[in-house]
Short mmCIF file of C-alpha atoms and ligand atoms in Angstrom, two decimals:
data_model
loop_
_atom_site.label_atom_id
_atom_site.label_comp_id
_atom_site.label_asym_id
_atom_site.label_seq_id
_atom_site.Cartn_x
_atom_site.Cartn_y
_atom_site.Cartn_z
CA MET A 1 -99.80 32.81 -76.09
CA THR A 2 -99.49 29.87 -73.73
CA GLU A 3 -96.84 27.17 -73.37
CA GLN A 4 -99.04 24.88 -75.49
CA ASP A 5 -98.67 27.20 -78.50
CA PHE A 6 -94.92 26.55 -78.50
CA ILE A 7 -95.14 22.77 -78.85
CA LEU A 8 -93.98 21.63 -82.28
CA LYS A 9 -96.51 18.94 -83.20
CA ASP A 10 -95.73 17.68 -86.69
CA TYR A 11 -92.35 17.74 -88.24
CA LYS A 12 -90.52 16.17 -91.17
CA THR A 13 -88.31 13.23 -90.29
CA ASN A 14 -86.40 13.16 -93.57
CA VAL A 15 -84.03 16.09 -92.89
CA GLU A 16 -80.67 14.32 -92.55
CA SER A 17 -78.23 17.04 -91.61
CA GLY A 18 -77.47 20.72 -91.77
CA LYS A 19 -75.80 23.72 -90.23
CA VAL A 20 -77.13 26.95 -88.73
CA LYS A 21 -75.33 29.87 -87.12
CA TRP A 22 -76.43 32.86 -85.04
CA GLU A 23 -74.86 35.66 -83.10
CA SER A 24 -76.71 36.91 -80.07
CA PRO A 25 -75.87 39.77 -77.73
CA SER A 26 -75.73 40.17 -73.99
CA ASN A 27 -78.11 42.60 -72.29
CA ILE A 28 -78.00 44.86 -69.26
CA ALA A 29 -81.05 45.08 -67.03
CA LEU A 30 -82.28 48.49 -65.88
CA VAL A 31 -85.02 47.01 -63.68
CA LYS A 32 -83.63 43.74 -62.36
CA TYR A 33 -84.95 40.19 -62.43
CA TRP A 34 -84.11 38.65 -59.05
CA GLY A 35 -86.30 35.83 -57.80
CA LYS A 36 -88.08 33.16 -59.84
CA ARG A 37 -90.71 30.47 -59.54
CA GLU A 38 -90.85 26.95 -61.06
CA ASN A 39 -90.08 26.75 -64.78
CA GLN A 40 -88.11 29.97 -64.92
CA ILE A 41 -91.10 32.24 -64.30
CA PRO A 42 -89.87 35.56 -62.90
CA GLU A 43 -91.19 36.88 -59.59
CA ASN A 44 -91.10 40.41 -60.99
CA PRO A 45 -90.92 42.11 -64.38
CA SER A 46 -87.61 43.40 -65.73
CA ILE A 47 -86.43 45.57 -68.61
CA SER A 48 -83.05 45.70 -70.30
CA PHE A 49 -81.02 47.41 -72.95
CA THR A 50 -79.81 44.91 -75.53
CA LEU A 51 -76.07 45.34 -76.10
CA SER A 52 -74.23 45.08 -79.38
CA ASN A 53 -70.53 44.29 -78.96
CA CYS A 54 -70.69 41.69 -76.18
CA LYS A 55 -72.10 38.68 -77.95
CA THR A 56 -71.91 34.94 -78.44
CA ILE A 57 -71.52 33.36 -81.88
CA THR A 58 -72.84 29.82 -82.10
CA GLU A 59 -72.85 27.35 -84.95
CA LEU A 60 -74.97 24.25 -84.64
CA ILE A 61 -74.18 21.30 -86.90
CA TYR A 62 -76.83 18.60 -86.78
CA ARG A 63 -76.74 15.07 -88.11
CA LYS A 64 -79.42 12.35 -87.91
CA LYS A 65 -78.58 9.64 -85.37
CA ALA A 66 -80.04 6.42 -84.03
CA GLY A 67 -81.10 6.00 -80.41
CA ASN A 68 -83.21 8.10 -78.14
CA ASP A 69 -80.74 9.96 -75.96
CA PHE A 70 -79.51 13.56 -76.17
CA SER A 71 -76.23 13.61 -78.03
CA PHE A 72 -74.03 16.68 -78.39
CA ASP A 73 -70.47 17.95 -78.26
CA VAL A 74 -69.49 21.45 -77.23
CA ILE A 75 -66.54 23.23 -78.79
CA PHE A 76 -65.84 26.48 -77.01
CA GLU A 77 -63.36 28.87 -78.60
CA GLY A 78 -61.89 26.08 -80.72
CA LYS A 79 -61.50 23.49 -77.94
CA LYS A 80 -63.72 20.64 -76.82
CA ASN A 81 -65.43 21.74 -73.61
CA GLU A 82 -66.93 19.41 -71.03
CA ALA A 83 -67.69 22.09 -68.44
CA PHE A 84 -70.64 23.56 -70.37
CA LYS A 85 -72.30 20.18 -71.00
CA PRO A 86 -74.38 19.81 -67.79
CA LYS A 87 -76.02 23.21 -68.31
CA ILE A 88 -76.86 22.35 -71.92
CA GLN A 89 -78.13 18.90 -70.88
CA THR A 90 -80.50 20.59 -68.39
CA PHE A 91 -81.52 23.07 -71.07
CA PHE A 92 -82.34 20.22 -73.51
CA GLU A 93 -84.38 18.43 -70.84
CA ARG A 94 -86.39 21.58 -70.17
CA ILE A 95 -87.12 22.33 -73.82
CA GLU A 96 -87.55 18.91 -75.42
CA ALA A 97 -91.35 19.02 -75.19
CA TYR A 98 -91.30 22.10 -77.43
CA VAL A 99 -88.62 20.95 -79.90
CA PRO A 100 -89.14 17.17 -80.04
CA PHE A 101 -86.58 16.71 -82.84
CA LEU A 102 -83.83 17.20 -80.22
CA ARG A 103 -83.43 13.45 -79.70
CA ASP A 104 -83.23 12.74 -83.45
CA TYR A 105 -79.91 14.45 -84.05
CA HIS A 106 -76.34 14.57 -82.84
CA PHE A 107 -75.37 18.22 -82.40
CA THR A 108 -71.97 19.80 -82.61
CA ILE A 109 -72.21 23.13 -80.82
CA GLU A 110 -69.35 25.42 -81.78
CA THR A 111 -69.45 28.57 -79.76
CA SER A 112 -67.34 31.60 -78.88
CA ASN A 113 -67.76 34.96 -77.19
CA THR A 114 -66.54 38.35 -78.37
CA PHE A 115 -65.67 39.18 -74.76
CA PRO A 116 -63.07 37.32 -72.72
CA HIS A 117 -64.57 34.28 -70.97
CA SER A 118 -62.90 35.11 -67.68
CA SER A 119 -64.17 38.69 -67.65
CA GLY A 120 -66.87 38.17 -65.07
CA ILE A 121 -69.39 39.09 -67.79
CA ALA A 122 -72.15 36.51 -67.68
CA SER A 123 -72.30 34.69 -71.00
CA SER A 124 -75.51 32.86 -70.15
CA ALA A 125 -77.78 35.49 -71.74
CA SER A 126 -75.92 35.65 -75.04
CA GLY A 127 -75.00 31.96 -75.01
CA MET A 128 -78.44 30.54 -74.27
CA SER A 129 -80.18 32.92 -76.66
CA ALA A 130 -77.75 32.04 -79.49
CA LEU A 131 -78.36 28.33 -78.92
CA ALA A 132 -82.14 28.80 -78.74
CA LEU A 133 -82.06 30.71 -82.05
CA CYS A 134 -80.05 27.95 -83.73
CA LEU A 135 -82.62 25.39 -82.57
CA MET A 136 -85.41 27.59 -83.91
CA SER A 137 -83.70 27.71 -87.32
CA ILE A 138 -83.64 23.92 -87.30
CA GLU A 139 -87.29 23.92 -86.32
CA GLN A 140 -88.00 25.99 -89.41
CA GLU A 141 -86.16 23.41 -91.54
CA VAL A 142 -88.10 20.48 -90.19
CA LYS A 143 -91.48 22.15 -89.76
CA GLU A 144 -94.34 20.99 -91.95
CA ASN A 145 -95.61 23.88 -94.05
CA VAL A 146 -97.95 26.04 -92.05
CA THR A 147 -99.76 28.93 -93.61
CA LEU A 148 -98.63 31.99 -91.71
CA SER A 149 -97.95 35.45 -93.07
CA ALA A 150 -94.32 36.63 -93.00
CA VAL A 151 -95.09 38.91 -90.05
CA GLU A 152 -96.79 36.13 -88.09
CA ARG A 153 -93.87 33.82 -88.88
CA SER A 154 -91.28 36.27 -87.67
CA SER A 155 -93.16 37.17 -84.50
CA TYR A 156 -93.69 33.47 -83.68
CA PHE A 157 -90.00 32.82 -84.36
CA ASN A 158 -88.87 35.57 -82.00
CA GLN A 159 -91.36 34.67 -79.31
CA LYS A 160 -90.52 31.00 -79.30
CA SER A 161 -86.75 31.72 -79.45
CA SER A 162 -87.15 33.95 -76.42
CA PHE A 163 -89.36 31.35 -74.73
CA LEU A 164 -86.72 28.64 -75.23
CA ALA A 165 -83.85 30.95 -74.24
CA ARG A 166 -85.70 31.73 -70.99
CA LEU A 167 -85.68 28.05 -70.12
CA GLY A 168 -81.88 28.12 -70.47
CA SER A 169 -81.36 31.29 -68.46
CA GLY A 170 -84.03 33.82 -67.51
CA SER A 171 -82.23 36.93 -68.67
CA ALA A 172 -81.44 35.26 -72.04
CA CYS A 173 -85.04 35.79 -73.14
CA ARG A 174 -84.29 39.53 -73.32
CA SER A 175 -81.45 39.10 -75.87
CA ILE A 176 -83.36 38.15 -79.03
CA GLU A 177 -84.47 41.64 -79.99
CA GLY A 178 -83.46 45.23 -79.26
CA GLU A 179 -83.25 47.91 -78.14
CA LEU A 180 -85.29 47.63 -74.97
CA VAL A 181 -86.96 44.40 -73.94
CA VAL A 182 -89.45 43.77 -71.15
CA TRP A 183 -89.94 40.36 -69.57
CA GLY A 184 -92.53 39.49 -66.96
CA LYS A 185 -96.21 40.30 -66.72
CA ASN A 186 -97.01 43.80 -65.54
CA ALA A 187 -99.78 46.34 -65.79
CA SER A 188 -97.90 49.01 -67.72
CA THR A 189 -96.57 47.19 -70.78
CA GLU A 190 -97.67 44.45 -73.17
CA SER A 191 -95.58 41.66 -71.77
CA SER A 192 -95.47 38.05 -70.73
CA ASP A 193 -93.84 35.82 -68.14
CA LEU A 194 -93.06 33.35 -70.91
CA PHE A 195 -90.85 35.44 -73.22
CA GLY A 196 -89.35 38.89 -73.69
CA VAL A 197 -91.23 41.56 -75.61
CA ARG A 198 -89.69 44.55 -77.36
CA LEU A 199 -90.76 47.85 -75.84
CA ALA A 200 -92.72 49.15 -78.78
CA GLU A 201 -93.17 52.76 -77.67
CA ASP A 202 -91.25 55.62 -79.29
CA ILE A 203 -88.17 56.05 -77.16
CA HIS A 204 -86.97 59.62 -76.61
CA PRO A 205 -83.82 60.56 -78.62
CA ASN A 206 -81.97 61.04 -75.28
CA PHE A 207 -82.00 57.27 -74.89
CA LYS A 208 -81.12 56.31 -78.46
CA ASN A 209 -77.72 54.66 -78.97
CA TYR A 210 -77.12 54.70 -75.24
CA GLN A 211 -73.56 53.79 -74.27
CA ASP A 212 -72.41 51.13 -71.81
CA ALA A 213 -68.77 51.00 -70.70
CA ILE A 214 -68.29 47.79 -68.76
CA LEU A 215 -65.55 48.21 -66.18
CA LEU A 216 -64.02 44.83 -65.34
CA VAL A 217 -63.38 45.04 -61.62
CA ASP A 218 -63.13 41.36 -60.89
CA LYS A 219 -62.76 38.70 -63.54
CA GLY A 220 -62.85 35.73 -61.16
CA GLU A 221 -65.61 33.19 -60.68
CA LYS A 222 -68.46 34.56 -58.50
CA GLN A 223 -68.83 33.06 -55.01
CA VAL A 224 -72.59 32.74 -55.45
CA SER A 225 -74.25 32.00 -58.81
CA SER A 226 -77.36 33.85 -59.98
CA THR A 227 -79.34 30.61 -59.81
CA VAL A 228 -78.55 30.27 -56.10
CA GLY A 229 -79.18 33.99 -55.55
CA HIS A 230 -82.65 33.78 -57.13
CA LYS A 231 -83.55 30.90 -54.78
CA LEU A 232 -82.63 32.99 -51.76
CA MET A 233 -85.56 35.27 -52.56
CA PHE A 234 -87.84 32.48 -51.27
CA GLY A 235 -88.78 33.49 -47.75
CA HIS A 236 -86.64 36.64 -48.02
CA PRO A 237 -87.94 39.19 -45.50
CA PHE A 238 -88.15 41.97 -48.12
CA ALA A 239 -89.24 39.87 -51.11
CA GLU A 240 -92.83 41.04 -51.49
CA LYS A 241 -91.96 44.70 -51.15
CA ARG A 242 -89.11 44.29 -53.62
CA PHE A 243 -91.30 42.58 -56.24
CA GLN A 244 -93.88 45.35 -55.90
CA GLN A 245 -91.15 48.00 -56.22
CA ALA A 246 -89.93 46.42 -59.48
CA HIS A 247 -93.46 46.79 -60.92
CA GLU A 248 -93.52 50.46 -59.90
CA ASN A 249 -90.03 51.13 -61.22
CA LEU A 250 -90.83 49.48 -64.53
CA ALA A 251 -93.97 51.58 -64.98
CA GLU A 252 -92.12 54.78 -64.19
CA LEU A 253 -89.06 53.91 -66.24
CA LYS A 254 -91.24 53.30 -69.27
CA ASP A 255 -92.63 56.85 -68.96
CA VAL A 256 -89.11 58.20 -68.45
CA LEU A 257 -87.84 56.46 -71.59
CA ILE A 258 -90.63 58.10 -73.56
CA SER A 259 -90.38 61.57 -71.98
CA GLY A 260 -86.56 61.70 -72.01
CA ASN A 261 -86.18 62.56 -68.31
CA GLN A 262 -82.51 61.74 -67.78
CA LYS A 263 -82.33 62.70 -64.10
CA ARG A 264 -85.12 60.33 -63.17
CA PHE A 265 -83.60 57.61 -65.38
CA ILE A 266 -80.40 57.84 -63.35
CA GLU A 267 -82.25 57.62 -60.04
CA ILE A 268 -84.30 54.58 -60.99
CA VAL A 269 -81.40 52.71 -62.60
CA GLU A 270 -78.94 53.27 -59.75
CA SER A 271 -81.55 52.49 -57.13
CA GLU A 272 -82.37 49.21 -58.92
CA ALA A 273 -78.70 48.20 -58.96
CA LEU A 274 -78.24 48.92 -55.27
CA THR A 275 -81.53 47.23 -54.38
CA LEU A 276 -80.41 44.08 -56.21
CA HIS A 277 -77.26 43.99 -54.10
CA ALA A 278 -79.21 44.91 -50.97
CA MET A 279 -81.33 41.79 -51.56
CA MET A 280 -78.13 39.71 -51.65
CA MET A 281 -76.82 41.30 -48.47
CA THR A 282 -80.11 40.70 -46.64
CA SER A 283 -80.78 37.11 -47.73
CA MET A 284 -79.96 34.10 -45.54
CA PRO A 285 -77.23 33.11 -46.14
CA TYR A 286 -76.14 36.67 -46.97
CA PHE A 287 -73.41 37.52 -49.43
CA ILE A 288 -71.67 40.46 -51.04
CA LEU A 289 -70.64 40.43 -54.71
CA MET A 290 -69.36 44.00 -54.87
CA LYS A 291 -65.63 44.53 -54.33
CA PRO A 292 -63.90 47.55 -52.80
CA ASN A 293 -63.19 48.87 -56.31
CA THR A 294 -66.88 48.62 -57.22
CA LEU A 295 -67.58 51.16 -54.47
CA GLN A 296 -64.62 53.32 -55.44
CA ILE A 297 -66.02 53.56 -58.98
CA ILE A 298 -69.54 54.34 -57.76
CA ASN A 299 -68.22 57.16 -55.58
CA LYS A 300 -66.11 58.55 -58.42
CA ILE A 301 -69.15 58.53 -60.72
CA TRP A 302 -71.20 60.42 -58.13
CA GLU A 303 -68.38 62.95 -57.67
CA PHE A 304 -68.00 63.44 -61.44
CA ARG A 305 -71.75 63.84 -61.90
CA ALA A 306 -71.97 66.41 -59.12
CA LYS A 307 -69.10 68.38 -60.63
CA THR A 308 -69.98 68.24 -64.33
CA ASP A 309 -73.72 67.53 -64.40
CA ALA A 310 -73.02 64.74 -66.87
CA ASN A 311 -75.86 62.28 -67.43
CA ILE A 312 -73.76 59.36 -66.35
CA CYS A 313 -74.89 56.56 -64.06
CA PHE A 314 -73.95 53.04 -63.08
CA THR A 315 -75.66 49.73 -62.89
CA LEU A 316 -74.52 46.34 -61.63
CA ASP A 317 -75.23 42.75 -62.52
CA ALA A 318 -74.85 39.91 -60.07
CA GLY A 319 -71.12 40.59 -59.80
CA ALA A 320 -68.48 43.20 -59.07
CA ASN A 321 -68.19 44.74 -62.55
CA VAL A 322 -69.69 48.17 -63.11
CA HIS A 323 -71.72 49.10 -66.18
CA VAL A 324 -71.35 52.83 -66.80
CA LEU A 325 -74.33 54.14 -68.79
CA PHE A 326 -74.42 57.48 -70.60
CA PRO A 327 -75.89 59.21 -73.68
CA GLU A 328 -74.09 59.05 -77.00
CA GLY A 329 -73.64 62.83 -77.02
CA GLU A 330 -71.53 62.69 -73.84
CA ARG A 331 -69.26 59.92 -75.09
CA GLU A 332 -66.09 61.93 -75.40
CA LYS A 333 -66.14 63.49 -71.97
CA VAL A 334 -67.19 60.27 -70.23
CA TYR A 335 -64.48 58.17 -71.88
CA GLU A 336 -61.96 60.81 -70.92
CA PHE A 337 -63.18 60.49 -67.32
CA ILE A 338 -63.03 56.68 -67.48
CA LYS A 339 -59.50 56.73 -68.87
CA THR A 340 -58.16 59.21 -66.39
CA GLN A 341 -60.06 58.28 -63.24
CA LEU A 342 -61.71 54.87 -63.40
CA VAL A 343 -59.31 52.60 -65.26
CA ALA A 344 -57.13 52.41 -62.15
CA TYR A 345 -59.91 50.44 -60.41
CA CYS A 346 -60.29 47.90 -63.23
CA GLN A 347 -58.47 44.58 -63.12
CA ASN A 348 -55.46 44.97 -65.44
CA GLY A 349 -57.01 48.25 -66.59
CA HIS A 350 -59.60 46.36 -68.66
CA TYR A 351 -62.95 47.73 -69.74
CA ILE A 352 -65.26 47.07 -72.69
CA CYS A 353 -66.98 49.77 -74.76
CA ASP A 354 -70.46 48.75 -75.75
CA THR A 355 -73.61 50.40 -77.01
CA VAL A 356 -77.28 49.54 -77.24
CA GLY A 357 -78.05 47.18 -80.11
CA LYS A 358 -80.91 45.75 -82.13
CA GLY A 359 -80.70 42.08 -81.19
CA ALA A 360 -79.55 38.78 -82.60
CA LYS A 361 -78.51 38.12 -86.19
CA LYS A 362 -78.61 34.99 -88.33
CA LEU A 363 -75.23 34.28 -89.89
CA VAL A 364 -75.87 30.99 -91.75
C1 DP6 B 1 -78.81 40.13 -61.74
O1 DP6 B 1 -80.70 35.15 -65.94
O2 DP6 B 1 -78.44 34.73 -64.93
O3 DP6 B 1 -78.44 39.80 -64.05
O4 DP6 B 1 -82.40 32.44 -64.84
O5 DP6 B 1 -80.91 31.46 -63.10
O6 DP6 B 1 -80.05 31.80 -65.43
P1 DP6 B 1 -80.98 32.29 -64.34
O7 DP6 B 1 -80.46 33.72 -63.88
P2 DP6 B 1 -79.89 34.92 -64.72
O8 DP6 B 1 -80.12 36.12 -63.69
C2 DP6 B 1 -79.78 37.42 -64.02
C3 DP6 B 1 -79.93 38.31 -62.88
C4 DP6 B 1 -79.41 39.73 -63.05
C5 DP6 B 1 -80.55 40.68 -63.35
C6 DP6 B 1 -81.11 40.70 -64.74
O9 DP6 B 1 -80.39 40.44 -65.72
O10 DP6 B 1 -82.30 41.06 -64.84
#
């Protein structure tokens, strides 16, 4: 597949209006994407667990309009929202070559998240993937009949949805499907820089229904956005080594997911999280997104693991919140630990219980 294959060439111009609706989940990277080239091409491959409870629900109402500009309103959690418009405008500009009907309609984008907006949980992955999926459903409405088998149709739909989502936010391309998705060309998996691909191998039962408790350490706005952070990998003294390490970690993690080696899983995942933050601390300008309570939680997890031999580990996004990962079979004892020892480090005692999921769902 190349970019050219995603250009919609002929489409019907007599579709006046309609409505589509999707829900799309967030995802948590195990090997992290940090650093990108032009057009949202990642500098290194990444892999993530798709989540199930943290998701965005987006309804797109479209109505034929005159004129040649982009025209849309955003309604976020029931209220008109101007703040999201510039990001969506940029998204539309990046994707219009692939979905040329964009300028033909006025769109009302009604969107909401299942997690609190001010939770410090990035909504760009779930938000951009939900919007991309809605646009793909419209594409299906307006597309001239092409003779594809059902399987070909569905794989094209997912690939192009992921391709469009990537142009909104890189990590969003990993939210279309579940349970594990790889993005970025590498030698050990069938994958692409253009879109996310489901890890097709048989995953060991140890990693089925994996749990993710998201501890909300700091719900405030981040001092440095991911987009700025990615740019700081240009000319970063450790960039090349880091990109190479991500390739190696991805290859090994794939084997670990198949073999069921939980100890090695923990080592790779925690090392990836700390490396991500080490890249932030060693860029110029440098910055720190972890908070004192992030470190308190990490130390408590290490203490608990040493004492109980639980298969619990942490990972971090570009923020202070801690994702606590563990197998389904250890749920009870880990939640007991979280409630008695970790909640104290969460802002207002808040945390979210999530689990690995199967990807986005069409609602209308
Ligand atoms: C640390 O996907 O938010 O979460 O492409 O600029 O929108 P943009 O960045 P974004 O970066 C996510 C970075 C990360 C790691 C990851 O999810 O792989």
